[in-house]
Amino acid sequence: MAKKHLIGIVFIAILTVLVVSNPLSSQYISLLKEESVTVSGGEKSSLLLQIQEQAENFEVPAEDAKIDAVWKARPGYNGLKVNIDASYKKMKKSMKFDQEKLVFEEVSPKIHLNDLPPAPIYKGHSDKSMVGLLINVAWGNEYIPDMLSTLEENKVYATFFLEGKWVKENPDLAKMIAEAGHEIGNHSYTHPDMRTISSTKAKVELEKTTKVIEGTTGKSVKWFAPPSGSIRDEVVKIADDMNMGTIMWSIDTIDWQKPRPSVIVQRVTSKLHNGALILMHPTQSTASALPILIHEIKEKNLRLGTVTNVLKEERIEQGGNKSLQQGEINIKQ
């Protein structure tokens, strides 16, 4: 009996050696491996093809900056395209197409604000869910610290347009605004009517203001807000020659009339829109309304930012699966 077992074991061993050493067996095993690789590669090719085919359905074209008949200079807005390679990497584990795993990158417009002829800017792009607070300062010193505290508590950055003469007389307050991280803009030197003064006088007003702001705060100036919104094309061109865009507004608090804080909140919230630029001043009414106003704006899923950020072409996505993978984007501001 033991002899039969031994003969059986020897026979199996010899058969195993013959199979392994048989060139036909080796070819068969190689063929199996090749088929396995082919199947795997086929799945990859199929998934990549599916991503490429679906990508067009999710792409959003970039929108160029333009001159609007009503709103004058309008900023562009980045488009979206699917990053094929990054999307595949997120799906390759399951090897199944999943819309939620698509990775997007931004596409810059061909025409930017700087490419347009000089024109006033009243608001940002209508698809960008961000608004900006414009705070024109030529008086109201006593209310500025409270407004700065409110902005800091709510992690909000605004653009303060400072009168040059005011900066010269109140350097500490100007530095306080700048050191809090807010953007600083030019609001002329003596608050004249920029529509009626001479071109020479307008140039002096802007030059003196920029010089005193940059000398006092160390911040560069890229925006100009004309007092009372009074402007003419020639002054817009003068500001542009100084590398400053001219900023107006699309919502006015009319806070200089000293209304109740609730009136200011109602005026703003009833007209809120994407890209809104909201004009205000340092008044008691505004200082009291500001905390509620910020809360109401955020409740409407709108972000608050500086003029520069509102006018930038970068997209803001409200939820969804557009997890942007940023690349090198040619954004000219």
Tab-separated table of C-alpha atoms in Angstrom:
chain	number	residue	atom	x	y	z
A	1	MET	CA	0.000	0.000	0.000
A	2	ALA	CA	2.803	2.401	0.913
A	3	LYS	CA	4.537	1.452	-2.325
A	4	LYS	CA	1.447	2.490	-4.341
A	5	HIS	CA	1.330	5.857	-2.576
A	6	LEU	CA	4.984	6.430	-3.297
A	7	ILE	CA	4.525	5.564	-6.999
A	8	GLY	CA	1.558	8.000	-7.141
A	9	ILE	CA	3.546	10.841	-5.599
A	10	VAL	CA	6.468	10.277	-7.980
A	11	PHE	CA	4.083	10.215	-10.958
A	12	ILE	CA	2.484	13.522	-9.922
A	13	ALA	CA	5.883	15.136	-9.435
A	14	ILE	CA	7.083	13.988	-12.890
A	15	LEU	CA	3.849	15.223	-14.487
A	16	THR	CA	4.212	18.620	-12.790
A	17	VAL	CA	7.783	19.003	-14.070
A	18	LEU	CA	6.704	18.095	-17.579
A	19	VAL	CA	3.822	20.595	-17.559
A	20	VAL	CA	5.899	23.437	-16.204
A	21	SER	CA	8.801	22.814	-18.577
A	22	ASN	CA	6.527	22.275	-21.565
A	23	PRO	CA	6.832	25.263	-23.950
A	24	LEU	CA	3.159	24.930	-24.844
A	25	SER	CA	2.247	25.358	-21.173
A	26	SER	CA	4.423	28.469	-20.939
A	27	GLN	CA	2.730	29.895	-24.027
A	28	TYR	CA	-0.682	29.217	-22.505
A	29	ILE	CA	0.211	30.965	-19.252
A	30	SER	CA	1.621	33.957	-21.178
A	31	LEU	CA	-1.545	34.116	-23.230
A	32	LEU	CA	-3.631	34.231	-20.058
A	33	LYS	CA	-1.511	37.098	-18.744
A	34	GLU	CA	-1.828	38.990	-22.014
A	35	GLU	CA	-5.585	38.574	-21.992
A	36	SER	CA	-5.677	39.865	-18.413
A	37	VAL	CA	-3.654	42.945	-19.370
A	38	THR	CA	-5.828	43.478	-22.428
A	39	VAL	CA	-8.968	43.394	-20.311
A	40	SER	CA	-7.456	45.850	-17.804
A	41	GLY	CA	-6.245	48.164	-20.554
A	42	GLY	CA	-9.603	47.923	-22.246
A	43	GLU	CA	-11.351	49.024	-19.075
A	44	LYS	CA	-8.991	51.979	-18.800
A	45	SER	CA	-9.545	52.959	-22.403
A	46	SER	CA	-13.273	52.608	-21.996
A	47	LEU	CA	-13.342	54.774	-18.856
A	48	LEU	CA	-11.128	57.448	-20.402
A	49	LEU	CA	-13.316	57.510	-23.493
A	50	GLN	CA	-16.414	57.871	-21.341
A	51	ILE	CA	-14.888	60.759	-19.381
A	52	GLN	CA	-13.858	62.476	-22.612
A	53	GLU	CA	-17.322	62.044	-24.104
A	54	GLN	CA	-19.064	63.340	-20.977
A	55	ALA	CA	-16.640	66.242	-20.464
A	56	GLU	CA	-18.298	68.398	-23.114
A	57	ASN	CA	-21.638	68.163	-21.293
A	58	PHE	CA	-20.163	69.760	-18.165
A	59	GLU	CA	-17.995	72.460	-19.693
A	60	VAL	CA	-18.915	76.100	-19.115
A	61	PRO	CA	-17.468	78.664	-21.537
A	62	ALA	CA	-15.541	81.627	-20.147
A	63	GLU	CA	-17.200	85.009	-20.539
A	64	ASP	CA	-15.170	87.947	-21.783
A	65	ALA	CA	-15.124	91.364	-20.142
A	66	LYS	CA	-17.207	93.836	-22.110
A	67	ILE	CA	-18.589	97.339	-22.275
A	68	ASP	CA	-22.295	97.265	-21.438
A	69	ALA	CA	-24.644	99.988	-22.661
A	70	VAL	CA	-26.089	100.426	-19.146
A	71	TRP	CA	-23.478	99.130	-16.700
A	72	LYS	CA	-20.394	100.251	-18.643
A	73	ALA	CA	-17.289	98.103	-17.958
A	74	ARG	CA	-18.214	94.580	-16.919
A	75	PRO	CA	-15.591	92.048	-15.764
A	76	GLY	CA	-15.241	88.666	-17.391
A	77	TYR	CA	-15.780	85.342	-15.631
A	78	ASN	CA	-13.775	82.138	-15.848
A	79	GLY	CA	-15.268	79.110	-17.530
A	80	LEU	CA	-14.888	75.471	-16.537
A	81	LYS	CA	-13.494	72.418	-18.267
A	82	VAL	CA	-13.019	68.855	-17.089
A	83	ASN	CA	-9.488	67.788	-16.222
A	84	ILE	CA	-9.483	64.387	-17.918
A	85	ASP	CA	-6.381	62.940	-16.223
A	86	ALA	CA	-7.323	64.098	-12.709
A	87	SER	CA	-10.882	62.791	-13.157
A	88	TYR	CA	-9.605	59.392	-14.302
A	89	LYS	CA	-7.331	59.121	-11.266
A	90	LYS	CA	-10.325	59.649	-8.974
A	91	MET	CA	-12.349	56.968	-10.786
A	92	LYS	CA	-9.699	54.342	-11.560
A	93	LYS	CA	-10.201	52.432	-8.312
A	94	SER	CA	-13.757	51.496	-9.247
A	95	MET	CA	-13.125	51.788	-13.017
A	96	LYS	CA	-16.619	53.240	-13.307
A	97	PHE	CA	-17.676	56.674	-14.529
A	98	ASP	CA	-18.910	58.808	-11.630
A	99	GLN	CA	-20.121	62.333	-12.325
A	100	GLU	CA	-19.434	63.360	-8.732
A	101	LYS	CA	-15.745	62.522	-9.164
A	102	LEU	CA	-15.187	64.808	-12.116
A	103	VAL	CA	-12.400	67.326	-11.478
A	104	PHE	CA	-12.710	70.773	-13.026
A	105	GLU	CA	-10.234	73.520	-13.806
A	106	GLU	CA	-10.914	77.126	-14.681
A	107	VAL	CA	-10.545	78.591	-18.150
A	108	SER	CA	-9.654	82.277	-18.412
A	109	PRO	CA	-11.521	84.642	-20.748
A	110	LYS	CA	-9.767	86.043	-23.786
A	111	ILE	CA	-10.755	89.645	-22.981
A	112	HIS	CA	-10.078	91.113	-19.518
A	113	LEU	CA	-11.059	94.368	-17.831
A	114	ASN	CA	-7.649	95.804	-18.620
A	115	ASP	CA	-8.234	95.149	-22.300
A	116	LEU	CA	-11.295	97.393	-22.398
A	117	PRO	CA	-11.237	101.118	-23.095
A	118	PRO	CA	-11.482	103.219	-19.890
A	119	ALA	CA	-15.015	103.119	-18.468
A	120	PRO	CA	-16.620	103.239	-15.004
A	121	ILE	CA	-17.333	99.953	-13.218
A	122	TYR	CA	-20.645	99.650	-11.392
A	123	LYS	CA	-20.666	95.986	-10.390
A	124	GLY	CA	-19.086	92.584	-10.772
A	125	HIS	CA	-20.148	89.694	-12.976
A	126	SER	CA	-23.775	88.630	-12.587
A	127	ASP	CA	-22.802	84.960	-12.132
A	128	LYS	CA	-20.363	85.589	-9.286
A	129	SER	CA	-22.048	85.273	-5.898
A	130	MET	CA	-19.953	87.924	-4.163
A	131	VAL	CA	-20.610	91.527	-3.157
A	132	GLY	CA	-18.340	94.331	-1.989
A	133	LEU	CA	-18.694	97.062	0.609
A	134	LEU	CA	-17.409	100.445	-0.540
A	135	ILE	CA	-16.800	102.818	2.361
A	136	ASN	CA	-16.067	106.392	1.277
A	137	VAL	CA	-14.229	108.344	3.975
A	138	ALA	CA	-13.885	112.116	4.218
A	139	TRP	CA	-15.480	112.502	7.660
A	140	GLY	CA	-17.138	110.330	10.343
A	141	ASN	CA	-13.963	109.524	12.287
A	142	GLU	CA	-15.865	108.606	15.431
A	143	TYR	CA	-17.638	105.686	13.743
A	144	ILE	CA	-14.674	104.103	11.972
A	145	PRO	CA	-13.311	102.069	14.948
A	146	ASP	CA	-16.723	100.434	15.543
A	147	MET	CA	-17.089	99.606	11.851
A	148	LEU	CA	-13.595	98.111	11.774
A	149	SER	CA	-14.418	95.979	14.826
A	150	THR	CA	-17.590	94.683	13.178
A	151	LEU	CA	-15.752	93.829	9.979
A	152	GLU	CA	-13.031	92.033	11.927
A	153	GLU	CA	-15.520	90.047	14.029
A	154	ASN	CA	-17.254	88.879	10.868
A	155	LYS	CA	-14.023	88.250	8.935
A	156	VAL	CA	-15.076	90.670	6.208
A	157	TYR	CA	-12.724	92.829	4.158
A	158	ALA	CA	-14.010	96.000	2.519
A	159	THR	CA	-12.593	98.695	0.247
A	160	PHE	CA	-12.162	102.076	1.930
A	161	PHE	CA	-11.931	105.007	-0.475
A	162	LEU	CA	-10.043	107.713	1.397
A	163	GLU	CA	-9.978	111.418	0.709
A	164	GLY	CA	-6.364	112.584	0.470
A	165	LYS	CA	-6.780	115.589	2.740
A	166	TRP	CA	-8.474	113.366	5.327
A	167	VAL	CA	-5.528	110.942	5.243
A	168	LYS	CA	-3.084	113.780	5.805
A	169	GLU	CA	-5.084	115.002	8.814
A	170	ASN	CA	-5.846	111.522	10.205
A	171	PRO	CA	-2.818	109.313	9.471
A	172	ASP	CA	-3.415	107.053	12.477
A	173	LEU	CA	-6.945	106.181	11.383
A	174	ALA	CA	-5.750	105.604	7.818
A	175	LYS	CA	-3.058	103.239	9.117
A	176	MET	CA	-5.623	101.474	11.315
A	177	ILE	CA	-7.782	100.750	8.276
A	178	ALA	CA	-4.828	99.506	6.250
A	179	GLU	CA	-3.384	97.388	9.064
A	180	ALA	CA	-6.756	95.659	9.453
A	181	GLY	CA	-6.223	94.266	5.957
A	182	HIS	CA	-8.740	96.348	4.054
A	183	GLU	CA	-8.216	97.583	0.525
A	184	ILE	CA	-7.538	101.308	0.136
A	185	GLY	CA	-8.807	103.374	-2.766
A	186	ASN	CA	-8.500	106.984	-3.991
A	187	HIS	CA	-11.410	109.347	-3.241
A	188	SER	CA	-9.793	112.579	-4.540
A	189	TYR	CA	-7.914	115.051	-2.365
A	190	THR	CA	-10.460	117.767	-1.552
A	191	HIS	CA	-13.742	116.082	-2.558
A	192	PRO	CA	-14.487	118.305	-5.605
A	193	ASP	CA	-17.012	117.730	-8.370
A	194	MET	CA	-14.857	115.739	-10.782
A	195	ARG	CA	-17.312	116.366	-13.598
A	196	THR	CA	-16.735	120.121	-13.641
A	197	ILE	CA	-13.129	120.705	-12.562
A	198	SER	CA	-10.383	121.103	-15.166
A	199	SER	CA	-8.357	118.151	-16.362
A	200	THR	CA	-5.254	119.633	-14.793
A	201	LYS	CA	-6.987	119.987	-11.439
A	202	ALA	CA	-8.394	116.453	-11.694
A	203	LYS	CA	-4.946	115.025	-12.300
A	204	VAL	CA	-3.528	116.885	-9.308
A	205	GLU	CA	-6.396	115.649	-7.099
A	206	LEU	CA	-5.710	112.028	-7.991
A	207	GLU	CA	-1.919	112.242	-7.873
A	208	LYS	CA	-1.813	113.944	-4.457
A	209	THR	CA	-4.269	111.453	-2.979
A	210	THR	CA	-2.440	108.368	-4.213
A	211	LYS	CA	0.852	109.795	-2.985
A	212	VAL	CA	-0.406	110.526	0.540
A	213	ILE	CA	-2.227	107.179	0.817
A	214	GLU	CA	0.778	105.127	-0.275
A	215	GLY	CA	3.148	107.230	1.816
A	216	THR	CA	0.981	106.887	4.936
A	217	THR	CA	-0.309	103.309	4.700
A	218	GLY	CA	2.261	101.622	2.460
A	219	LYS	CA	-0.591	100.252	0.351
A	220	SER	CA	-0.748	100.627	-3.410
A	221	VAL	CA	-3.849	102.208	-4.916
A	222	LYS	CA	-5.592	100.667	-7.928
A	223	TRP	CA	-9.161	102.038	-7.697
A	224	PHE	CA	-10.650	105.524	-7.772
A	225	ALA	CA	-14.148	106.434	-6.506
A	226	PRO	CA	-15.303	109.916	-7.591
A	227	PRO	CA	-16.975	112.006	-4.857
A	228	SER	CA	-20.771	111.783	-5.107
A	229	GLY	CA	-20.327	109.604	-8.203
A	230	SER	CA	-19.882	112.732	-10.328
A	231	ILE	CA	-17.612	111.886	-13.237
A	232	ARG	CA	-16.896	112.490	-16.906
A	233	ASP	CA	-15.106	110.346	-19.466
A	234	GLU	CA	-11.982	112.496	-19.481
A	235	VAL	CA	-11.438	111.964	-15.745
A	236	VAL	CA	-11.966	108.218	-16.143
A	237	LYS	CA	-9.209	108.306	-18.760
A	238	ILE	CA	-6.926	110.314	-16.428
A	239	ALA	CA	-7.443	107.704	-13.685
A	240	ASP	CA	-6.756	104.918	-16.182
A	241	ASP	CA	-3.489	106.597	-17.198
A	242	MET	CA	-2.533	106.352	-13.512
A	243	ASN	CA	-3.383	102.617	-13.525
A	244	MET	CA	-6.595	103.130	-11.553
A	245	GLY	CA	-10.021	101.820	-12.468
A	246	THR	CA	-13.000	104.085	-11.752
A	247	ILE	CA	-15.480	102.515	-9.335
A	248	MET	CA	-19.136	103.464	-8.967
A	249	TRP	CA	-21.830	101.378	-7.198
A	250	SER	CA	-24.971	99.378	-7.895
A	251	ILE	CA	-26.566	99.757	-4.420
A	252	ASP	CA	-26.596	102.998	-2.426
A	253	THR	CA	-27.341	103.001	1.311
A	254	ILE	CA	-27.970	106.779	1.175
A	255	ASP	CA	-26.658	106.700	4.730
A	256	TRP	CA	-25.590	110.354	4.637
A	257	GLN	CA	-29.279	111.148	5.222
A	258	LYS	CA	-28.886	109.417	8.625
A	259	PRO	CA	-31.817	106.994	8.284
A	260	ARG	CA	-32.666	104.352	10.871
A	261	PRO	CA	-30.368	101.295	10.687
A	262	SER	CA	-33.342	99.144	9.673
A	263	VAL	CA	-33.901	101.388	6.651
A	264	ILE	CA	-30.310	100.840	5.502
A	265	VAL	CA	-30.679	97.081	5.875
A	266	GLN	CA	-33.923	97.121	3.892
A	267	ARG	CA	-32.453	99.304	1.147
A	268	VAL	CA	-29.571	96.905	0.636
A	269	THR	CA	-31.283	93.525	1.052
A	270	SER	CA	-34.179	94.454	-1.237
A	271	LYS	CA	-31.721	95.125	-4.077
A	272	LEU	CA	-29.028	92.521	-3.431
A	273	HIS	CA	-27.616	90.820	-6.510
A	274	ASN	CA	-24.512	88.958	-7.589
A	275	GLY	CA	-21.557	91.288	-8.021
A	276	ALA	CA	-23.189	94.172	-6.145
A	277	LEU	CA	-20.991	97.074	-5.053
A	278	ILE	CA	-22.618	98.657	-1.991
A	279	LEU	CA	-21.886	102.295	-1.197
A	280	MET	CA	-21.714	103.499	2.410
A	281	HIS	CA	-20.001	106.015	4.666
A	282	PRO	CA	-18.873	106.072	8.313
A	283	THR	CA	-22.122	107.226	9.943
A	284	GLN	CA	-23.858	106.215	13.163
A	285	SER	CA	-26.662	104.622	11.124
A	286	THR	CA	-24.258	102.521	9.097
A	287	ALA	CA	-22.160	101.511	12.099
A	288	SER	CA	-25.331	100.248	13.817
A	289	ALA	CA	-26.699	98.537	10.695
A	290	LEU	CA	-23.448	96.869	9.638
A	291	PRO	CA	-23.618	93.705	11.844
A	292	ILE	CA	-27.181	92.933	10.714
A	293	LEU	CA	-26.393	93.802	7.129
A	294	ILE	CA	-23.419	91.441	6.996
A	295	HIS	CA	-25.525	88.662	8.519
A	296	GLU	CA	-28.335	89.172	5.999
A	297	ILE	CA	-25.927	89.178	3.059
A	298	LYS	CA	-24.319	85.929	4.202
A	299	GLU	CA	-27.759	84.382	4.751
A	300	LYS	CA	-28.383	84.903	1.038
A	301	ASN	CA	-25.286	82.786	0.267
A	302	LEU	CA	-23.325	85.785	-0.937
A	303	ARG	CA	-19.695	86.258	-0.001
A	304	LEU	CA	-18.312	89.653	0.933
A	305	GLY	CA	-14.994	90.890	-0.387
A	306	THR	CA	-12.967	93.818	-1.605
A	307	VAL	CA	-13.562	95.490	-4.951
A	308	THR	CA	-10.570	93.614	-6.346
A	309	ASN	CA	-11.986	90.245	-5.283
A	310	VAL	CA	-15.482	91.000	-6.544
A	311	LEU	CA	-14.103	91.951	-9.955
A	312	LYS	CA	-11.693	89.033	-10.284
A	313	GLU	CA	-12.529	86.396	-12.875
A	314	GLU	CA	-12.154	83.407	-10.530
A	315	ARG	CA	-15.344	81.423	-10.092
A	316	ILE	CA	-17.282	80.885	-6.893
A	317	GLU	CA	-19.102	77.552	-6.795
A	318	GLN	CA	-22.066	77.053	-4.495
A	319	GLY	CA	-21.797	73.368	-3.568
A	320	GLY	CA	-22.190	70.754	-6.263
A	321	ASN	CA	-19.447	68.584	-7.650
A	322	LYS	CA	-17.302	71.290	-9.221
A	323	SER	CA	-14.243	70.655	-7.046
A	324	LEU	CA	-11.931	73.012	-8.878
A	325	GLN	CA	-8.386	71.913	-9.423
A	326	GLN	CA	-6.556	75.178	-9.945
A	327	GLY	CA	-3.924	75.366	-12.630
A	328	GLU	CA	-1.945	78.267	-14.005
A	329	ILE	CA	-4.656	80.655	-15.086
A	330	ASN	CA	-3.896	83.813	-17.025
A	331	ILE	CA	-5.995	86.284	-15.101
A	332	LYS	CA	-5.255	89.894	-15.861
A	333	GLN	CA	-6.522	92.514	-13.413
